[in-house]
mmCIF file of C-alpha atoms in Angstrom:
data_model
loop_
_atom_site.group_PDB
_atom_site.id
_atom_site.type_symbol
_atom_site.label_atom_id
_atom_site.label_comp_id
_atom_site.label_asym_id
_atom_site.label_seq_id
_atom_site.Cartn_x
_atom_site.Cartn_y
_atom_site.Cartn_z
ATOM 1 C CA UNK A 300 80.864 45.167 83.060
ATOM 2 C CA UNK A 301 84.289 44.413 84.906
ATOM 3 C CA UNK A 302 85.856 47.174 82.548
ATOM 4 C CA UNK A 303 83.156 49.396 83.755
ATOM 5 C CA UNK A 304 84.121 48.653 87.521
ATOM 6 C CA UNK A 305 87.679 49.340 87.066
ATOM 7 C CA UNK A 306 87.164 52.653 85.693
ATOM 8 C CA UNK A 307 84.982 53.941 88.044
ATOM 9 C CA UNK A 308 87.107 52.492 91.157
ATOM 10 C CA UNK A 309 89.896 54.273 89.508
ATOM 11 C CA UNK A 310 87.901 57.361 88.855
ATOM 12 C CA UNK A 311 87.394 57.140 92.714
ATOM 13 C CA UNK A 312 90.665 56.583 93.851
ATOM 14 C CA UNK A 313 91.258 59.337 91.680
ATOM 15 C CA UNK A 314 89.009 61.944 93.400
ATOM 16 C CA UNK A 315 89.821 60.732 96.744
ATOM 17 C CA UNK A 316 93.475 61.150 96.125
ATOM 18 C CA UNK A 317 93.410 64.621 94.528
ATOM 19 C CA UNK A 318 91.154 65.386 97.330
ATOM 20 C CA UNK A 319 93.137 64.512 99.925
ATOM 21 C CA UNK A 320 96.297 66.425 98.062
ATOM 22 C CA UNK A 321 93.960 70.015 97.835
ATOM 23 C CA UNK A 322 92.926 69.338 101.962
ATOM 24 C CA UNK A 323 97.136 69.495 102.830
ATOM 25 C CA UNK A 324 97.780 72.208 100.191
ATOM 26 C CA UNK A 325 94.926 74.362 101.358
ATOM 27 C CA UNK A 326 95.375 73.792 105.075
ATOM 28 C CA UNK A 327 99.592 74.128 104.908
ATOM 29 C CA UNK A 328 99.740 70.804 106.759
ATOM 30 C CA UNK A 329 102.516 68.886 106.124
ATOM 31 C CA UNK A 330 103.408 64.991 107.033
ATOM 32 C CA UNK A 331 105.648 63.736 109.359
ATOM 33 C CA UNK A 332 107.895 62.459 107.097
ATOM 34 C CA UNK A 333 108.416 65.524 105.205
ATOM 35 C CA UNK A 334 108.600 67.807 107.953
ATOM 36 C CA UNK A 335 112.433 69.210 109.399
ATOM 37 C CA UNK A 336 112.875 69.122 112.945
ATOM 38 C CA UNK A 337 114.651 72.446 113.605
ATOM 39 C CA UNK A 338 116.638 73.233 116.695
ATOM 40 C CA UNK A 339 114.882 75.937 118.582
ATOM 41 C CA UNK A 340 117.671 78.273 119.697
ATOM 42 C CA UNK A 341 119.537 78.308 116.125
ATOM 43 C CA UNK A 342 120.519 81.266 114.700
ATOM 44 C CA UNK A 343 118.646 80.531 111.744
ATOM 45 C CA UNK A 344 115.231 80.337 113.908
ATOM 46 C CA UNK A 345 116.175 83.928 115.824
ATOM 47 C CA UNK A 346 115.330 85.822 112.094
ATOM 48 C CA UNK A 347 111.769 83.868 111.918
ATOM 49 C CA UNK A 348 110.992 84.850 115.463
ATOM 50 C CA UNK A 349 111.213 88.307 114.813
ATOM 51 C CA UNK A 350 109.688 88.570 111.585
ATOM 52 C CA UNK A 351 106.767 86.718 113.603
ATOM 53 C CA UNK A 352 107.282 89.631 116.201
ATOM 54 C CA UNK A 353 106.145 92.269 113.280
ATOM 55 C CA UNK A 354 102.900 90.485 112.890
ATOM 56 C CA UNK A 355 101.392 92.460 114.918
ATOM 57 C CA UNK A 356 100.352 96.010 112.397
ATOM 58 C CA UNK A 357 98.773 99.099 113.724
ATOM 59 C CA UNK A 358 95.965 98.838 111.248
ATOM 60 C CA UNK A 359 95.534 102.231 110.451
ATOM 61 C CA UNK A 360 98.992 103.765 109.204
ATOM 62 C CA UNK A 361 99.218 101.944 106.117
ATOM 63 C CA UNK A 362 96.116 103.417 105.064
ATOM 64 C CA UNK A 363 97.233 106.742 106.021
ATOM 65 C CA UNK A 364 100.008 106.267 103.993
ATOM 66 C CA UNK A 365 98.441 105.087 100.764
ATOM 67 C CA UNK A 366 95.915 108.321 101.183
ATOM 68 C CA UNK A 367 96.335 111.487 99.180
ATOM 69 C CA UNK A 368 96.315 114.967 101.093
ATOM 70 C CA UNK A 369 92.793 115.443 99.968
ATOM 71 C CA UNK A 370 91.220 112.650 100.668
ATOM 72 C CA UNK A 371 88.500 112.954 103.867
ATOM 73 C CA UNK A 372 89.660 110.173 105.460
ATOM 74 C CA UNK A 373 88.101 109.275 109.444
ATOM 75 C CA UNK A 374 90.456 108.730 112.738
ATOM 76 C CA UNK A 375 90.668 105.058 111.847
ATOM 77 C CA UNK A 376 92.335 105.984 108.117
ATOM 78 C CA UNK A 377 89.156 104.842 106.566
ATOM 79 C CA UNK A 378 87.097 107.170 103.748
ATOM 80 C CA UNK A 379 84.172 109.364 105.311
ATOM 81 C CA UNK A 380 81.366 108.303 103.435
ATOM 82 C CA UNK A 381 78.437 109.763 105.682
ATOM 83 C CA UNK A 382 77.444 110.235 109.189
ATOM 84 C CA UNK A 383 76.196 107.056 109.012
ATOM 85 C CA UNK A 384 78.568 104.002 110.120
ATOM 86 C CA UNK A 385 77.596 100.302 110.035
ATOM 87 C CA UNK A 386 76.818 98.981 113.163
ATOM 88 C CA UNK A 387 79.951 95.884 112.348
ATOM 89 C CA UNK A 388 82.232 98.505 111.549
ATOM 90 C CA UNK A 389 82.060 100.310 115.329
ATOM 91 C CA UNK A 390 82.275 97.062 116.387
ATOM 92 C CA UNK A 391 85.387 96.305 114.570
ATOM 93 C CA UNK A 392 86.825 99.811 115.372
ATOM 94 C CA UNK A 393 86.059 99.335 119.080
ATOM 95 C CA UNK A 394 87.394 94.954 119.025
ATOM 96 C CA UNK A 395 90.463 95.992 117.306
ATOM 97 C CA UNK A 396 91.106 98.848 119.673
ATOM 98 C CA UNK A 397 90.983 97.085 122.665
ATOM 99 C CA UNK A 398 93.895 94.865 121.224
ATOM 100 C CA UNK A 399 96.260 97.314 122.655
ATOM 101 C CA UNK A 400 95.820 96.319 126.035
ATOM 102 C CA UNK A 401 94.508 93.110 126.146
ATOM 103 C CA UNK A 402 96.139 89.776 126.584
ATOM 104 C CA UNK A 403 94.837 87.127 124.366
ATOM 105 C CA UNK A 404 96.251 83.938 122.761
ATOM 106 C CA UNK A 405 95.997 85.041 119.167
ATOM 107 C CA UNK A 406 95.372 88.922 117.813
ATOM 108 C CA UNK A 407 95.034 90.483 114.492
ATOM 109 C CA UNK A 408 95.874 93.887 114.399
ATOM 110 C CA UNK A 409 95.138 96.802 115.990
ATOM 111 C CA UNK A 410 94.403 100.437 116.190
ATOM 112 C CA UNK A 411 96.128 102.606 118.808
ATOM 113 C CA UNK A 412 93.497 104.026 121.617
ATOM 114 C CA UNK A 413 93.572 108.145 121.020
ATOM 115 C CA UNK A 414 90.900 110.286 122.658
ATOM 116 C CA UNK A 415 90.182 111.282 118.952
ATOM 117 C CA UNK A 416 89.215 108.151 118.195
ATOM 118 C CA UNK A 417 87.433 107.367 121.422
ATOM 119 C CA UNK A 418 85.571 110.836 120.353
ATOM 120 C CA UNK A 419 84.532 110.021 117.226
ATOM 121 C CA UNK A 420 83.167 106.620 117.972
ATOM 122 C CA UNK A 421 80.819 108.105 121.170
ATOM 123 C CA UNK A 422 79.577 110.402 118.625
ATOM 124 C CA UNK A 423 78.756 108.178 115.909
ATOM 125 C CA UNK A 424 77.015 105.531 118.558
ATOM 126 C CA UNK A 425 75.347 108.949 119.938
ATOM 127 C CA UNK A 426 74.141 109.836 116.783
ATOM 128 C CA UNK A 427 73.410 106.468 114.964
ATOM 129 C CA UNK A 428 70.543 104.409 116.354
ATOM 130 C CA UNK A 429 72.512 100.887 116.602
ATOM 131 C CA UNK A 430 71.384 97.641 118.193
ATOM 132 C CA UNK A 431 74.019 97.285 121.206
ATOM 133 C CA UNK A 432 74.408 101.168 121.221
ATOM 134 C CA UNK A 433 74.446 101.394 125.147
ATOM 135 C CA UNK A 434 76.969 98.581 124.818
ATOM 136 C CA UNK A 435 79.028 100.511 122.721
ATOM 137 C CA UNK A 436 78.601 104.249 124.551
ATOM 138 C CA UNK A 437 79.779 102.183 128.173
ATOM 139 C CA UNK A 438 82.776 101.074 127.097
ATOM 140 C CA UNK A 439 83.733 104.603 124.901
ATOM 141 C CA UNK A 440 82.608 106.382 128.121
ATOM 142 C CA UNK A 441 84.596 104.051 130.514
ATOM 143 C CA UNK A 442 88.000 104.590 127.682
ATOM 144 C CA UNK A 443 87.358 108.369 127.583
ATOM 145 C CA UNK A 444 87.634 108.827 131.895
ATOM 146 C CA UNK A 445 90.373 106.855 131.192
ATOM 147 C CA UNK A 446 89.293 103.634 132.454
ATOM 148 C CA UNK A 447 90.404 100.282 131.578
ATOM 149 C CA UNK A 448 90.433 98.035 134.008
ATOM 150 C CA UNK A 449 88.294 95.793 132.514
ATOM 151 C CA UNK A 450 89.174 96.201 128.625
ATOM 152 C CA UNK A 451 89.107 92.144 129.226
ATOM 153 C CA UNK A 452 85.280 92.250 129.378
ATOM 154 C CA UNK A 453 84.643 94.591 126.723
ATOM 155 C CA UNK A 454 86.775 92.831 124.240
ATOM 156 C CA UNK A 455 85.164 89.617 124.881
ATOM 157 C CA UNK A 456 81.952 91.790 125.062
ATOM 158 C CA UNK A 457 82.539 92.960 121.445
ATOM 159 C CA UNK A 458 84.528 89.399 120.175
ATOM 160 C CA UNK A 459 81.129 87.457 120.966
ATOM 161 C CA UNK A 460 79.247 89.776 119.451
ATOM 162 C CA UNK A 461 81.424 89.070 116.123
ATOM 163 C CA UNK A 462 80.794 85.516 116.735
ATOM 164 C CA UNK A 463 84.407 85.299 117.796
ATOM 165 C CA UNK A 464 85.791 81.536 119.063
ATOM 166 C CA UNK A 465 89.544 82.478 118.480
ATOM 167 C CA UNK A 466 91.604 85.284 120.651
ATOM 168 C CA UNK A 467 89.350 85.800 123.718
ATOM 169 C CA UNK A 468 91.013 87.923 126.106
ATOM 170 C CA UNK A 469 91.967 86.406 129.034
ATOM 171 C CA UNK A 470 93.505 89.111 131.015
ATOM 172 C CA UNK A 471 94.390 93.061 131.167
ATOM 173 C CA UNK A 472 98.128 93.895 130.010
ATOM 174 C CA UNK A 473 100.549 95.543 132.677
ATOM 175 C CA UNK A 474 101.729 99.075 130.998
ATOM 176 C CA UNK A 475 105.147 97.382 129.916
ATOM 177 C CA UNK A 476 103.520 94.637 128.458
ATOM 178 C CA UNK A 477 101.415 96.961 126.159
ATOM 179 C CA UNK A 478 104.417 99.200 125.312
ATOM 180 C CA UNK A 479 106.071 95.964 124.299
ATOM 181 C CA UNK A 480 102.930 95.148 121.966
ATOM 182 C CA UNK A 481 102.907 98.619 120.967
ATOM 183 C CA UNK A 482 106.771 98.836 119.642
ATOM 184 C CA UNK A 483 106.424 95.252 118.138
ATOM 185 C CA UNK A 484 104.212 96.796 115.647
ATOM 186 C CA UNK A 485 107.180 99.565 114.591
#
């Protein structure tokens, strides 16, 4: 009975341990003790901040890139399957859009705003019966006049929509600012 008792507190520990190991490799967090304290103006920390800089990707030029001549490929570098477009994927199109010109504490990505692309997305909503279609033709009608004063609001529009509790936009960028954000991504 007492052997029994050992081995299955050991098992236990065991489990809890290796548990507890997985939880800090999975999650990148590291102890106190392990961590370096590095100095923040270093010239070793200058070469981090920019390749943190280049985070930011214009989404769509890789896959232009990786595409062969042939290949029917839609504004947004993506294969033309149909007419048809899931509703989630105009919403992604139009979210990662609005990146350009929003500010926001964390963003993934973007695609560059082009009247093309403003075009082809009013058509598809126009076409396509989706459920926040009036949503989505407001906002591609406000882009196409050339309107974005509140490009705040139809991110966070689009960002709850997506169930979105990280990144919500918290202002309009000033024209340098999104040139900056623009030529990070080059």
């Amino acid at each position: 009975m007492v052997k029994k008792t050992i081995l299955w507190t050991l098992g236990i520990l065991l489990l809890a341990g290796a548990g507890t190991w997985g939880y800090f490799y999975i999650t990148g967090t590291e102890s106190s003790e392990t961590k370096e304290e590095e100095p923040s103006d270093s010239q070793e920390e200058k070469p981090k901040k920019k390749e943190k800089e280049k985070e930011v990707e214009e989404l769509s030029e890789e896959k232009f890139e990786e595409s062969s001549e042939d290949e029917n490929l839609n504004p947004f570098g993506d294969k033309k399957k149909a007419d048809t477009v899931p509703e989630s994927t105009i919403r992604d199109y139009i979210h990662q859009m609005s990146h350009q010109k929003v500010e926001a504490e964390q963003k993934w990505g973007f695609y560059r705003i082009t009247d093309e692309r403003i075009s082809w997305l009013s058509d598809k909503v126009k076409t396509n019966e989706y459920s926040e279609g009036a949503q989505y033709e407001n906002i591609l009608t406000a882009w196409s006049n050339g309107n974005f004063s509140n490009i705040d609001e139809h991110h966070n529009t689009i960002w709850k929509m997506q169930g979105g509790n990280v990144g919500k936009a918290t202002g309009v960028l000033s024209e340098e600012e999104e040139q900056a954000y623009i030529d990070s991504a080059q």
